[in-house]
Coordinates of C-alpha atoms in Angstrom, one line a residue:
M1 CA 0.2 0.2 0.2
V2 CA 3.1 2.7 0.7
H3 CA 4.7 1.3 -2.2
R4 CA 1.5 2.5 -4.4
A5 CA 0.3 5.2 -2.9
V6 CA 4.0 6.5 -3.1
H7 CA 4.0 5.8 -6.7
E8 CA 0.4 7.2 -7.6
T9 CA 1.3 10.8 -5.6
S10 CA 1.7 13.4 -7.8
I11 CA 5.0 15.5 -6.9
I12 CA 5.5 19.4 -7.1
D13 CA 9.9 19.1 -7.3
I14 CA 10.3 22.7 -5.1
H15 CA 13.7 23.2 -6.9
T16 CA 14.9 23.1 -10.2
H17 CA 17.5 25.3 -12.6
L18 CA 14.2 25.0 -15.3
Y19 CA 12.1 27.1 -17.4
A20 CA 8.9 27.4 -18.7
P21 CA 8.9 26.8 -22.5
R22 CA 7.4 30.1 -23.0
F23 CA 11.4 31.9 -21.7
N24 CA 13.3 30.4 -25.0
R25 CA 10.7 33.4 -27.2
H26 CA 12.8 35.7 -25.4
A27 CA 16.6 34.0 -25.7
E28 CA 18.1 31.0 -25.8
G29 CA 19.1 28.9 -23.3
F30 CA 16.9 29.6 -20.5
L31 CA 15.0 26.1 -20.7
L32 CA 17.8 23.5 -22.3
S33 CA 16.6 20.5 -23.4
G34 CA 18.7 18.1 -25.6
I35 CA 20.7 14.7 -25.3
D36 CA 24.1 17.7 -25.2
E37 CA 22.3 19.5 -22.4
L38 CA 22.7 16.3 -20.5
L39 CA 25.8 15.5 -21.2
D40 CA 27.4 19.1 -21.0
Y41 CA 26.7 19.3 -17.3
H42 CA 29.4 20.5 -14.5
Y43 CA 29.0 17.3 -12.6
L44 CA 30.0 14.5 -15.7
H45 CA 32.7 17.7 -16.5
A46 CA 34.9 17.3 -13.1
E47 CA 34.2 13.4 -13.6
V48 CA 35.2 12.9 -17.3
L49 CA 38.5 15.2 -15.7
R50 CA 39.1 12.8 -13.5
A51 CA 38.6 9.7 -15.8
S52 CA 41.1 11.3 -19.0
D53 CA 44.4 11.5 -19.0
A54 CA 46.8 15.1 -17.9
S55 CA 46.1 16.0 -22.2
L56 CA 42.4 17.0 -21.4
T57 CA 43.1 19.8 -19.2
P58 CA 39.9 21.9 -17.8
E59 CA 40.6 25.0 -20.7
R60 CA 40.8 22.5 -23.4
L61 CA 37.6 21.0 -22.1
L62 CA 35.7 23.8 -22.1
G63 CA 37.2 25.7 -24.9
M64 CA 35.3 23.0 -27.6
V65 CA 31.7 23.9 -29.0
Q66 CA 29.7 21.9 -26.9
R67 CA 28.7 19.1 -29.6
E68 CA 32.6 18.4 -29.7
R69 CA 32.4 18.3 -26.0
A70 CA 29.3 15.6 -25.2
D71 CA 30.6 13.0 -28.0
L72 CA 34.3 13.3 -25.9
I73 CA 31.9 13.0 -22.2
W74 CA 29.7 10.0 -23.7
R75 CA 33.3 8.0 -25.0
I76 CA 34.5 8.3 -21.6
L77 CA 32.0 8.0 -19.3
F78 CA 29.5 6.1 -21.2
R79 CA 30.9 4.0 -23.7
D80 CA 34.9 3.4 -22.8
R81 CA 33.8 2.9 -18.9
A82 CA 30.6 1.6 -16.8
P83 CA 28.3 4.5 -16.2
L84 CA 29.0 3.9 -12.4
S85 CA 28.4 7.2 -11.0
E86 CA 25.1 8.7 -9.8
A87 CA 25.3 11.7 -12.6
C88 CA 26.0 9.2 -15.2
R89 CA 23.1 7.0 -13.6
G90 CA 21.2 9.7 -14.0
V91 CA 21.3 9.8 -18.2
V92 CA 21.2 6.3 -18.6
T93 CA 17.9 6.7 -16.2
T94 CA 16.1 9.5 -18.6
L95 CA 17.6 7.9 -21.5
R96 CA 15.9 4.4 -21.0
M97 CA 12.6 6.8 -19.4
L98 CA 12.8 8.1 -22.7
G99 CA 12.6 5.4 -24.9
L100 CA 16.0 5.9 -26.2
D101 CA 19.0 3.4 -26.4
P102 CA 22.1 4.2 -24.0
E103 CA 24.0 2.0 -25.4
A104 CA 24.4 3.9 -29.1
D105 CA 28.1 4.0 -30.1
S106 CA 26.8 7.9 -31.1
L107 CA 24.6 10.2 -30.5
D108 CA 23.3 11.3 -33.4
S109 CA 20.0 8.9 -33.5
I110 CA 19.8 10.6 -30.1
R111 CA 19.8 13.8 -31.3
S112 CA 17.7 13.5 -34.4
W113 CA 14.9 12.3 -31.4
F114 CA 15.1 15.4 -29.7
V115 CA 15.3 17.6 -32.6
Q116 CA 11.9 16.5 -33.4
R117 CA 10.0 16.9 -30.3
D118 CA 7.9 19.7 -29.8
V119 CA 9.3 21.2 -26.6
E120 CA 5.4 21.4 -24.4
A121 CA 4.1 18.6 -25.7
H122 CA 8.1 17.3 -25.1
V123 CA 7.9 19.5 -21.5
D124 CA 4.4 17.2 -20.8
D125 CA 5.7 14.0 -21.2
V126 CA 9.0 14.4 -19.6
L127 CA 6.8 15.8 -16.0
R128 CA 4.2 12.0 -16.7
R129 CA 6.5 10.3 -17.2
A130 CA 8.6 11.9 -13.8
G131 CA 5.1 11.7 -11.4
V132 CA 5.8 14.9 -11.7
E133 CA 2.6 18.0 -11.5
R134 CA 5.0 21.2 -11.4
V135 CA 8.3 22.6 -10.6
T136 CA 9.9 25.1 -9.6
M137 CA 12.5 27.6 -11.4
T138 CA 15.4 29.6 -10.1
N139 CA 14.2 32.9 -11.4
D140 CA 17.8 36.0 -11.1
V141 CA 15.5 38.8 -12.2
L142 CA 19.4 41.0 -10.4
R143 CA 20.0 39.2 -14.1
R144 CA 19.4 42.0 -16.9
R145 CA 19.0 39.2 -19.1
E146 CA 15.9 37.5 -17.2
R147 CA 14.6 40.6 -15.4
A148 CA 13.9 41.8 -19.2
A149 CA 12.5 39.1 -20.3
W150 CA 9.7 38.8 -17.6
L151 CA 9.5 43.1 -17.7
S152 CA 8.4 42.5 -21.2
D153 CA 6.2 39.4 -21.4
D154 CA 3.3 39.9 -19.2
A155 CA 2.6 36.1 -19.5
L156 CA 5.7 33.9 -18.2
G157 CA 4.4 33.7 -15.4
R158 CA 1.0 31.8 -15.8
D159 CA 2.1 28.6 -17.1
A160 CA 0.6 26.2 -14.7
R161 CA 3.8 23.7 -14.6
F162 CA 6.1 25.9 -13.7
S163 CA 6.4 28.3 -10.4
A164 CA 8.7 31.3 -10.1
V165 CA 11.1 31.3 -7.4
V166 CA 12.8 35.1 -6.7
R167 CA 17.1 34.6 -6.4
L168 CA 18.8 36.6 -4.7
D169 CA 23.0 35.5 -4.2
A170 CA 24.4 38.7 -5.5
L171 CA 21.9 40.7 -3.4
L172 CA 22.9 38.9 0.7
C173 CA 26.9 38.1 -0.9
E174 CA 27.5 41.1 -3.2
P175 CA 25.5 43.4 -1.8
D176 CA 27.0 46.8 -2.6
G177 CA 27.3 46.0 -6.5
A178 CA 23.4 44.9 -6.1
L179 CA 22.4 47.8 -4.5
R180 CA 23.9 49.6 -7.2
E181 CA 21.8 47.7 -9.2
L182 CA 18.8 48.2 -7.6
H183 CA 19.5 52.2 -7.6
A184 CA 19.8 52.2 -10.8
L185 CA 16.6 50.2 -11.2
G186 CA 14.5 53.3 -9.1
H187 CA 15.2 51.4 -5.4
D188 CA 16.4 54.0 -4.4
G189 CA 14.8 54.7 -0.4
D190 CA 16.4 56.1 2.6
N191 CA 19.2 52.8 2.9
A192 CA 19.9 49.7 1.6
A193 CA 16.7 48.4 3.7
T194 CA 14.1 49.6 2.0
A195 CA 15.5 49.5 -1.3
T196 CA 15.5 46.4 -0.7
M197 CA 11.8 45.8 0.8
G198 CA 11.0 48.0 -2.5
F199 CA 12.5 45.7 -4.9
V200 CA 11.8 42.7 -3.9
S201 CA 8.1 43.3 -3.1
E202 CA 8.1 44.3 -6.5
W203 CA 9.3 40.9 -7.8
I204 CA 7.1 38.9 -5.5
G205 CA 4.1 40.6 -6.9
R206 CA 5.2 40.5 -10.5
T207 CA 6.0 37.1 -10.5
H208 CA 4.4 35.8 -8.6
A209 CA 6.6 34.3 -6.5
V210 CA 6.1 30.6 -4.2
Y211 CA 9.3 31.6 -2.4
V212 CA 12.7 34.0 -2.0
A213 CA 15.6 31.6 -2.4
A214 CA 19.2 32.1 -1.8
S215 CA 22.4 30.3 -2.0
L216 CA 25.5 31.3 0.8
P217 CA 28.4 30.3 1.2
P218 CA 29.1 27.9 4.6
T219 CA 29.4 30.7 7.4
E220 CA 31.3 31.5 9.9
G221 CA 30.8 32.7 13.9
T222 CA 26.9 34.6 14.0
T223 CA 27.5 35.8 10.7
L224 CA 24.9 34.5 8.6
T225 CA 26.1 36.2 5.3
P226 CA 29.1 36.5 4.2
S227 CA 29.6 40.8 5.5
R228 CA 27.6 42.4 8.3
A229 CA 25.7 44.4 5.7
G230 CA 24.3 41.1 3.3
D231 CA 22.8 40.3 7.5
R232 CA 21.4 43.7 7.5
I233 CA 19.6 43.6 4.0
L234 CA 18.2 39.8 4.9
Y235 CA 17.4 41.0 8.6
E236 CA 16.2 45.0 7.6
G237 CA 14.9 44.2 4.1
V238 CA 14.3 41.0 3.3
L239 CA 12.2 39.6 5.9
P240 CA 9.9 42.5 6.1
A241 CA 9.0 41.8 2.3
L242 CA 8.3 38.4 2.4
A243 CA 6.3 39.1 6.0
E244 CA 4.2 41.8 4.0
H245 CA 3.6 39.3 1.3
G246 CA 3.3 36.0 3.3
V247 CA 5.8 34.0 1.6
P248 CA 8.6 31.6 2.2
L249 CA 12.9 32.4 2.9
A250 CA 14.7 29.4 0.9
L251 CA 18.6 29.6 2.2
M252 CA 20.6 27.1 0.6
I253 CA 23.6 26.5 3.1
G254 CA 27.8 25.7 2.6
V255 CA 29.0 26.4 -0.9
R256 CA 32.3 27.6 -1.4
R257 CA 32.2 29.0 -5.4
G258 CA 36.2 28.7 -7.0
V259 CA 38.1 25.8 -5.3
H260 CA 39.3 24.9 -8.5
P261 CA 38.6 28.2 -10.7
A262 CA 39.4 26.7 -14.2
L263 CA 36.6 24.5 -13.8
A264 CA 34.1 27.2 -13.5
S265 CA 30.7 25.8 -12.5
A266 CA 32.0 22.4 -11.9
G267 CA 35.5 23.6 -9.5
D268 CA 32.7 24.9 -6.6
G269 CA 32.8 22.6 -3.6
S270 CA 31.1 22.9 -0.3
G271 CA 32.4 23.6 3.6
P272 CA 31.1 23.1 6.9
S273 CA 28.6 25.7 8.8
D274 CA 28.4 27.1 12.4
L275 CA 24.7 26.1 12.2
R276 CA 24.4 28.5 15.4
A277 CA 23.9 31.7 12.7
L278 CA 20.5 30.7 12.1
E279 CA 19.3 30.8 15.5
P280 CA 19.1 34.6 15.3
L281 CA 17.7 34.0 11.8
C282 CA 14.5 31.2 12.9
D283 CA 13.7 33.4 16.2
H284 CA 13.6 36.9 14.2
S285 CA 11.4 35.6 11.5
Q286 CA 9.3 33.2 13.9
A287 CA 8.2 37.0 15.4
L288 CA 7.4 38.4 11.8
G289 CA 5.7 34.9 10.6
V290 CA 7.8 33.8 7.7
D291 CA 8.4 30.4 7.0
L292 CA 12.0 29.5 6.6
L293 CA 13.2 26.3 3.7
I294 CA 16.6 25.3 5.2
T295 CA 18.5 23.0 3.4
T296 CA 22.9 22.0 3.9
L297 CA 25.4 21.2 1.4
A298 CA 28.2 19.9 3.9
R299 CA 26.5 16.3 5.4
E300 CA 27.7 17.3 8.3
D301 CA 25.1 19.8 8.5
Q302 CA 22.4 17.8 8.6
H303 CA 21.9 16.4 11.5
G304 CA 22.2 19.8 13.2
L305 CA 19.8 20.8 11.4
C306 CA 17.4 19.0 11.6
V307 CA 18.2 18.9 15.6
L308 CA 17.6 23.0 15.0
A309 CA 14.4 22.1 13.2
R310 CA 13.1 20.5 16.5
K311 CA 13.6 23.2 18.4
F312 CA 11.3 25.5 15.0
A313 CA 8.9 24.5 13.6
H314 CA 8.7 27.0 11.3
L315 CA 11.8 26.0 9.9
T316 CA 11.7 22.9 7.7
P317 CA 15.1 21.4 6.2
F318 CA 14.1 20.0 2.6
G319 CA 16.6 18.3 -0.5
C320 CA 19.4 16.5 -0.1
W321 CA 21.4 19.8 -2.4
W322 CA 24.0 18.9 -4.9
F323 CA 26.7 16.7 -3.4
L324 CA 24.6 15.3 -1.7
N325 CA 22.5 13.7 -4.2
T326 CA 22.7 10.6 -3.7
P327 CA 21.1 7.3 -2.8
E328 CA 22.6 6.8 0.6
Q329 CA 21.8 10.2 1.6
L330 CA 18.7 9.9 0.2
Q331 CA 18.0 7.1 2.4
T332 CA 19.9 8.8 5.5
Q333 CA 18.4 12.3 5.5
P334 CA 14.8 11.1 5.8
R335 CA 15.3 8.8 7.8
H336 CA 16.5 11.6 10.7
L337 CA 13.8 13.9 9.7
L338 CA 11.7 11.2 10.4
D339 CA 13.6 10.1 13.4
L340 CA 14.1 12.8 15.2
P341 CA 11.8 14.6 14.3
G342 CA 12.5 17.4 12.9
G343 CA 10.2 17.6 9.5

C-alpha cells in the first residue's frame, strides 16, 4: 500500500533550474533540453577530467564547442567505462524512460529524436513520466537578461507547470554591487533596507513567486551571509517584504565558489557551517511569521539542521542538495527527519 501510494502521488519539485518554454521566445538558453545539454553538465565535466589523461585540461574541455564536448563525455564516461556514478546513471535512466538506447555508440540518432520533438509536448511527456505535477524555477531577476524577459512578457508566469522563485544571491553575497543595480532601477529608498524591500516586493508581485531563495557560503560565527551588510539587508529588507506577502525564505548553505577556478561551475566545493548563525534568523523570522526552508551542502551539517528544526516549527529542512544527491543520502536524510523528528 505504501509503495503504491508513493508511486501514484504526484510530486511538486521545489528546486530546479528549469524554465517554462515561453522564456526561450526571448533568448536561447533558458529552458535547456536535448542530449548535448544532459551530457554537458558540470557534474560530468569534473568526472570526465578525472577519467582522462593529463592531455585533457579544464581549459581544453571548456574550450570545445558543446557538441564536441558532449561526444567526448559520451565516449569516455559511457562507452569506454561503465557509467557508475549517480550523475551518469541519471543520464542512462533518462534515456531509458524516453525509450532511447543508452548503448548507442553514436549520439546521432538520439540527437535526431530530440530535434523532432515539440518542446511543449516534450515538457508534458517528461513531467508525466516522472510523476511531477509542477516544478519551481530559479529566477535570478537581478540578471538583466532575465529581468528584461519578465518586463516584456506578462505571460511568463502563467504556465501552471512552472512556479517562479526569486533568487537573491547577489544581494546577500555581494550587496554593494547589487544595491547599485537596485538604485539604477529606481529603488532608492532611504537606505539599503528600504531599497531591498521595494525590489523584493515588486518582484514577488510581478512573478507570483512561491518563495524567495539564496545560495550562501558556509556560515562562520554569528554572521549568516558573507558580510554584516548582507545580514542587515536580509533582516531589515528581505524578511519584512516576505512577511508582507506571506512568502517563505529558502536558504541553501555551504557552497564554496571557485575551489578550482579553471573548472568554472564544476570547480565549486562545499564546507561545514556554524549553524548557530541560523538561530537568530529562526527567532526573527518566527516573530514575523516568515517560514524557512533550509538545506545544507555539507553532510556533517545535516544532523544539526534537523535538531534545530525541532526547536523551531516554522523551519523545514529540505532536500539533499548537490553533492548530497546520492542514494545513500536520500535514505539517510529522510530517516533523520522521521526519527528526530525535525520535518
